[in-house]
Tab-separated table of C-alpha atoms in Angstrom:
chain	number	residue	atom	x	y	z
A	1	MET	CA	-6.050	-11.847	19.099
A	2	GLY	CA	-3.691	-12.429	16.237
A	3	ARG	CA	-2.628	-14.806	13.517
A	4	TRP	CA	0.385	-16.327	11.830
A	5	ILE	CA	1.337	-15.276	8.296
A	6	THR	CA	4.198	-16.220	5.994
A	7	LYS	CA	6.344	-13.213	5.108
A	8	ASN	CA	9.540	-13.343	3.044
A	9	GLY	CA	9.667	-17.069	3.732
A	10	ASN	CA	9.319	-16.642	7.508
A	11	LYS	CA	6.414	-17.389	9.833
A	12	ILE	CA	5.414	-14.198	11.660
A	13	TYR	CA	2.767	-13.712	14.356
A	14	ILE	CA	0.847	-10.452	14.083
A	15	GLU	CA	-1.905	-8.917	16.153
A	16	ASP	CA	-5.155	-8.029	14.429
A	17	GLY	CA	-5.339	-4.349	13.683
A	18	LYS	CA	-1.562	-3.951	13.739
A	19	GLY	CA	-0.119	-2.386	10.626
A	20	GLY	CA	2.881	-4.670	10.284
A	21	ALA	CA	4.645	-3.745	7.055
A	22	GLY	CA	7.315	-5.846	5.429
A	23	PRO	CA	10.747	-4.516	4.409
A	24	LEU	CA	9.702	-0.900	4.138
A	25	VAL	CA	11.611	1.622	2.169
A	26	ALA	CA	8.509	2.078	0.119
A	27	VAL	CA	5.105	0.942	1.299
A	28	ALA	CA	1.875	0.435	-0.587
A	29	ALA	CA	-1.297	-0.556	1.215
A	30	ALA	CA	-4.671	-1.234	-0.333
A	31	VAL	CA	-7.769	-1.031	1.849
A	32	VAL	CA	-11.072	-2.142	0.386
A	33	LEU	CA	-14.071	0.102	1.067
A	34	ALA	CA	-17.685	-0.246	0.015
A	35	GLY	CA	-20.223	2.471	-0.537
A	36	GLY	CA	-22.930	0.591	1.333
A	37	GLY	CA	-22.775	0.679	5.121
A	38	VAL	CA	-20.354	1.075	8.011
A	39	ALA	CA	-17.445	-1.326	8.308
A	40	GLY	CA	-17.387	-1.606	12.090
A	41	ALA	CA	-15.234	-4.413	13.524
A	42	SER	CA	-14.318	-6.087	10.248
A	43	ALA	CA	-11.771	-8.848	9.699
A	44	GLY	CA	-8.292	-7.851	10.745
A	45	GLY	CA	-9.558	-4.925	12.840
A	46	LEU	CA	-9.371	-2.607	9.859
A	47	PHE	CA	-11.873	-0.178	11.329
A	48	ALA	CA	-11.423	0.521	15.031
A	49	GLY	CA	-14.322	0.988	17.411
A	50	GLY	CA	-17.040	0.467	14.812
A	51	GLY	CA	-16.531	3.957	13.384
A	52	GLY	CA	-15.978	3.024	9.759
A	53	VAL	CA	-16.991	4.706	6.533
A	54	GLY	CA	-20.707	5.187	5.875
A	55	ALA	CA	-22.414	5.091	2.513
A	56	GLY	CA	-22.684	8.870	2.294
A	57	ALA	CA	-19.036	9.506	3.132
A	58	ALA	CA	-17.783	6.871	0.707
A	59	SER	CA	-20.039	8.087	-2.096
A	60	GLU	CA	-18.835	11.654	-1.631
A	61	ALA	CA	-15.161	10.691	-1.410
A	62	PHE	CA	-15.306	8.334	-4.398
A	63	ALA	CA	-17.721	10.077	-6.714
A	64	GLY	CA	-18.134	8.275	-10.015
A	65	ASN	CA	-17.682	4.790	-8.574
A	66	ALA	CA	-21.263	3.663	-9.160
A	67	ALA	CA	-21.487	4.064	-12.919
A	68	GLY	CA	-20.662	0.456	-13.795
A	69	ASP	CA	-18.224	1.773	-16.396
A	70	VAL	CA	-15.041	-0.106	-15.481
A	71	VAL	CA	-13.485	-1.799	-18.498
A	72	ASP	CA	-12.096	-5.308	-17.977
A	73	SER	CA	-9.151	-5.517	-20.359
A	74	LEU	CA	-8.511	-9.191	-19.534
A	75	PRO	CA	-11.945	-10.863	-19.516
A	76	GLY	CA	-11.894	-14.431	-18.306
A	77	ARG	CA	-8.272	-14.291	-17.142
A	78	SER	CA	-7.071	-15.649	-13.792
A	79	ILE	CA	-5.961	-13.328	-10.995
A	80	LYS	CA	-2.398	-14.608	-11.498
A	81	THR	CA	-2.444	-13.409	-15.114
A	82	ARG	CA	-4.136	-10.127	-14.180
A	83	ARG	CA	-1.520	-9.473	-11.511
A	84	ALA	CA	1.389	-10.105	-13.880
A	85	GLU	CA	-0.110	-8.060	-16.718
A	86	GLY	CA	-1.055	-5.208	-14.393
A	87	ARG	CA	2.468	-5.121	-13.000
A	88	GLU	CA	3.966	-4.848	-16.487
A	89	SER	CA	1.629	-1.984	-17.412
A	90	ALA	CA	2.527	-0.168	-14.185
A	91	LYS	CA	6.236	-0.577	-14.932
A	92	LYS	CA	5.651	1.089	-18.302
A	93	GLY	CA	4.001	4.074	-16.660
A	94	LYS	CA	0.468	3.186	-17.788
A	95	PRO	CA	-1.638	3.279	-14.606
A	96	ALA	CA	-5.061	3.304	-16.281
A	97	GLU	CA	-4.126	0.229	-18.298
A	98	ALA	CA	-2.694	-1.469	-15.223
A	99	TRP	CA	-5.848	-0.947	-13.170
A	100	SER	CA	-8.115	-2.079	-16.004
A	101	LYS	CA	-6.327	-5.409	-15.945
A	102	LEU	CA	-7.475	-5.789	-12.333
A	103	LYS	CA	-11.030	-4.650	-13.210
A	104	VAL	CA	-10.798	-1.309	-11.395
A	105	LYS	CA	-10.286	2.350	-12.292
A	106	GLN	CA	-8.469	5.193	-10.538
A	107	LEU	CA	-10.747	7.554	-8.610
A	108	ARG	CA	-8.385	9.831	-6.653
A	109	ARG	CA	-4.621	10.409	-6.375
A	110	GLU	CA	-2.533	12.636	-4.094
A	111	VAL	CA	1.270	12.792	-3.805
A	112	HIS	CA	3.312	14.502	-1.079
A	113	ASP	CA	7.107	14.911	-1.306
A	114	LEU	CA	9.434	15.664	1.611
A	115	GLU	CA	13.138	16.168	1.045
A	116	HIS	CA	14.580	16.528	4.554
A	117	ALA	CA	15.910	13.800	6.847
A	118	ALA	CA	14.086	15.314	9.832
A	119	GLU	CA	10.770	14.767	8.062
A	120	CYS	CA	11.556	11.066	7.632
A	121	VAL	CA	12.208	10.791	11.355
A	122	ALA	CA	9.008	12.662	12.206
A	123	ALA	CA	6.973	10.277	10.051
A	124	ALA	CA	8.473	7.114	11.598
A	125	THR	CA	7.876	5.129	14.777
A	126	GLY	CA	9.751	2.668	17.002
A	127	ARG	CA	13.094	1.169	16.006
A	128	VAL	CA	12.484	2.306	12.428
A	129	ARG	CA	12.580	5.868	13.740
A	130	ASP	CA	15.758	5.147	15.720
A	131	PHE	CA	17.411	3.821	12.572
A	132	LEU	CA	16.472	6.950	10.620
A	133	VAL	CA	17.951	9.130	13.358
A	134	GLU	CA	21.310	7.345	12.965
A	135	THR	CA	21.061	6.857	9.189
A	136	PRO	CA	19.319	9.890	7.667
A	137	CYS	CA	17.137	9.325	4.643
A	138	SER	CA	17.660	11.328	1.465
A	139	SER	CA	13.958	11.661	0.550
A	140	LEU	CA	10.451	10.701	1.530
A	141	HIS	CA	7.630	10.390	-0.996
A	142	ARG	CA	4.083	9.423	-0.034
A	143	MET	CA	1.120	8.799	-2.293
A	144	LEU	CA	-2.506	8.061	-1.539
A	145	LEU	CA	-4.926	7.024	-4.260
A	146	ALA	CA	-8.273	5.350	-4.603
A	147	VAL	CA	-9.422	2.868	-7.224
A	148	GLY	CA	-12.903	1.419	-7.685
A	149	ASP	CA	-14.768	-1.269	-9.576
A	150	GLY	CA	-17.621	0.979	-10.731
A	151	HIS	CA	-20.075	-0.778	-8.400
A	152	ARG	CA	-19.378	1.204	-5.199
A	153	ASN	CA	-16.443	-0.978	-4.104
A	154	ALA	CA	-13.194	0.955	-3.835
A	155	ALA	CA	-9.622	0.546	-2.620
A	156	VAL	CA	-7.606	3.200	-0.827
A	157	ILE	CA	-3.940	2.643	-1.658
A	158	SER	CA	-1.028	4.206	0.176
A	159	VAL	CA	2.536	4.314	-1.121
A	160	VAL	CA	5.436	5.516	1.014
A	161	ARG	CA	8.932	5.703	-0.451
A	162	VAL	CA	12.023	6.386	1.658
A	163	GLY	CA	15.252	7.041	-0.226
A	164	PHE	CA	18.820	6.536	1.035
A	165	ARG	CA	22.288	7.430	-0.185
A	166	SER	CA	23.388	3.861	-0.856
A	167	LYS	CA	22.054	0.354	-1.363
A	168	LYS	CA	23.885	-0.678	1.788
A	169	GLN	CA	21.879	1.815	3.853
A	170	ALA	CA	18.627	0.699	2.227
A	171	ALA	CA	19.426	-2.957	2.932
A	172	ALA	CA	20.213	-2.146	6.559
A	173	PHE	CA	16.940	-0.269	6.872
A	174	GLU	CA	15.030	-3.239	5.436
A	175	LYS	CA	16.525	-5.563	8.069
A	176	VAL	CA	15.193	-3.320	10.828
A	177	GLU	CA	11.774	-2.679	9.359
A	178	ARG	CA	11.008	-6.275	8.399
A	179	VAL	CA	10.893	-7.313	12.074
A	180	GLN	CA	7.315	-7.356	13.342
A	181	GLY	CA	6.777	-4.643	15.948
A	182	SER	CA	9.876	-2.667	14.990
A	183	GLY	CA	7.895	0.373	13.897
A	184	ASP	CA	6.878	1.859	10.591
A	185	VAL	CA	6.838	4.863	8.303
A	186	ARG	CA	3.334	6.283	8.501
A	187	PRO	CA	1.325	6.592	5.274
A	188	LEU	CA	-0.713	9.666	4.438
A	189	GLU	CA	-4.008	9.761	6.326
A	190	ALA	CA	-7.037	8.916	4.226
A	191	ALA	CA	-9.231	11.114	6.416
A	192	VAL	CA	-7.075	14.157	5.669
A	193	VAL	CA	-6.147	13.521	2.034
A	194	LEU	CA	-9.269	11.801	0.703
A	195	GLY	CA	-11.861	12.731	3.300
A	196	VAL	CA	-12.439	9.080	4.272
A	197	ALA	CA	-12.266	8.491	8.037
A	198	GLY	CA	-11.432	5.303	9.936
A	199	VAL	CA	-9.019	3.599	7.536
A	200	LYS	CA	-6.484	1.342	9.280
A	201	MET	CA	-3.806	-0.770	7.566
A	202	THR	CA	-3.040	-4.259	8.945
A	203	GLY	CA	-0.296	-5.461	6.584
A	204	LEU	CA	-1.729	-8.951	6.048
A	205	HIS	CA	-1.457	-8.759	2.239
A	206	TYR	CA	1.678	-7.341	0.708
A	207	ALA	CA	4.335	-7.491	-2.010
A	208	SER	CA	7.916	-6.220	-1.876
A	209	ARG	CA	10.670	-5.350	-4.342
A	210	PRO	CA	14.037	-3.552	-4.314
A	211	GLU	CA	14.294	-0.247	-6.142
A	212	GLY	CA	17.681	1.379	-6.541
A	213	TYR	CA	18.725	2.587	-3.106
A	214	GLY	CA	15.449	1.470	-1.605
A	215	MET	CA	12.781	-1.201	-1.440
A	216	VAL	CA	9.056	-1.207	-2.211
A	217	VAL	CA	6.578	-3.016	0.000
A	218	ALA	CA	2.886	-3.309	-0.835
A	219	GLU	CA	0.184	-4.068	1.743
A	220	ALA	CA	-3.542	-4.709	1.304
A	221	ASP	CA	-6.527	-5.270	3.590
A	222	ASN	CA	-10.264	-5.880	3.357
A	223	ALA	CA	-12.651	-3.507	5.062
A	224	THR	CA	-16.037	-3.937	3.384
A	225	GLY	CA	-16.720	-5.222	-0.090
A	226	HIS	CA	-15.715	-8.596	-1.372
A	227	PHE	CA	-12.121	-8.618	-2.646
A	228	ASP	CA	-10.417	-11.885	-1.752
A	229	GLY	CA	-6.837	-12.235	-0.544
A	230	GLU	CA	-5.356	-12.868	-3.984
A	231	THR	CA	-7.004	-9.756	-5.374
A	232	LEU	CA	-5.770	-7.645	-2.462
A	233	ASP	CA	-2.244	-8.924	-3.046
A	234	ALA	CA	-2.541	-8.030	-6.727
A	235	LEU	CA	-3.833	-4.513	-6.012
A	236	ALA	CA	-0.977	-3.869	-3.628
A	237	GLU	CA	1.695	-5.242	-5.945
A	238	VAL	CA	0.517	-3.218	-8.929
A	239	ALA	CA	0.330	-0.088	-6.769
A	240	SER	CA	3.917	-0.595	-5.633
A	241	TRP	CA	5.073	-0.123	-9.248
A	242	MET	CA	3.123	3.117	-9.763
A	243	SER	CA	5.050	6.353	-10.216
A	244	LEU	CA	5.164	8.716	-7.231
A	245	LYS	CA	5.797	11.763	-9.417
A	246	LYS	CA	3.270	14.576	-9.120
């Protein structure tokens, strides 16, 4: 089973459960989790085989996300306004402010840096991997964080940044990666980094932007909880502007 989506102005067919990123020199993916119950076979195949995240596991991984203490810094505003304002706060290096504009707070954050071309290759798959063999990257930065709404709903957000030695190389990489089924650069595993098992990224909601010698792509997916598509897009876009510095 699959579906058609519009990506960078093009119609693309993707299979459910397939993590199809857009032009990926940096990737951000938001996956919505809820503290109550197991996700199972949710929309988009986000949790495979019905082995999602249970209430106990989510509560332990995202402690403090049931206090109802999230501050909404833009009460009554539309998601379009929240998205734009959150993006500007993220650009200024103010993550807490950025998340508050989307009515969430940061719960966890982990950053891993790799500085060798071989590590980029090892983290990649398919034709993306082949490209990185021929055109070595200069750096690889991956971040995994969690944000929540204070009512047991949370988002696990992954950011992967691949650096190159020139804009030409980055643009060439983007042309390879943007093709559905061409491979990917794997994000950090939520089960390992955050202790949350079963998270799968589908790439149905995303945002992309160039950044120096690279490009940022944000992806978001529902698991459990009740974030709509526009909110997932906003979470991913804001995350793509977050700093990857430790």
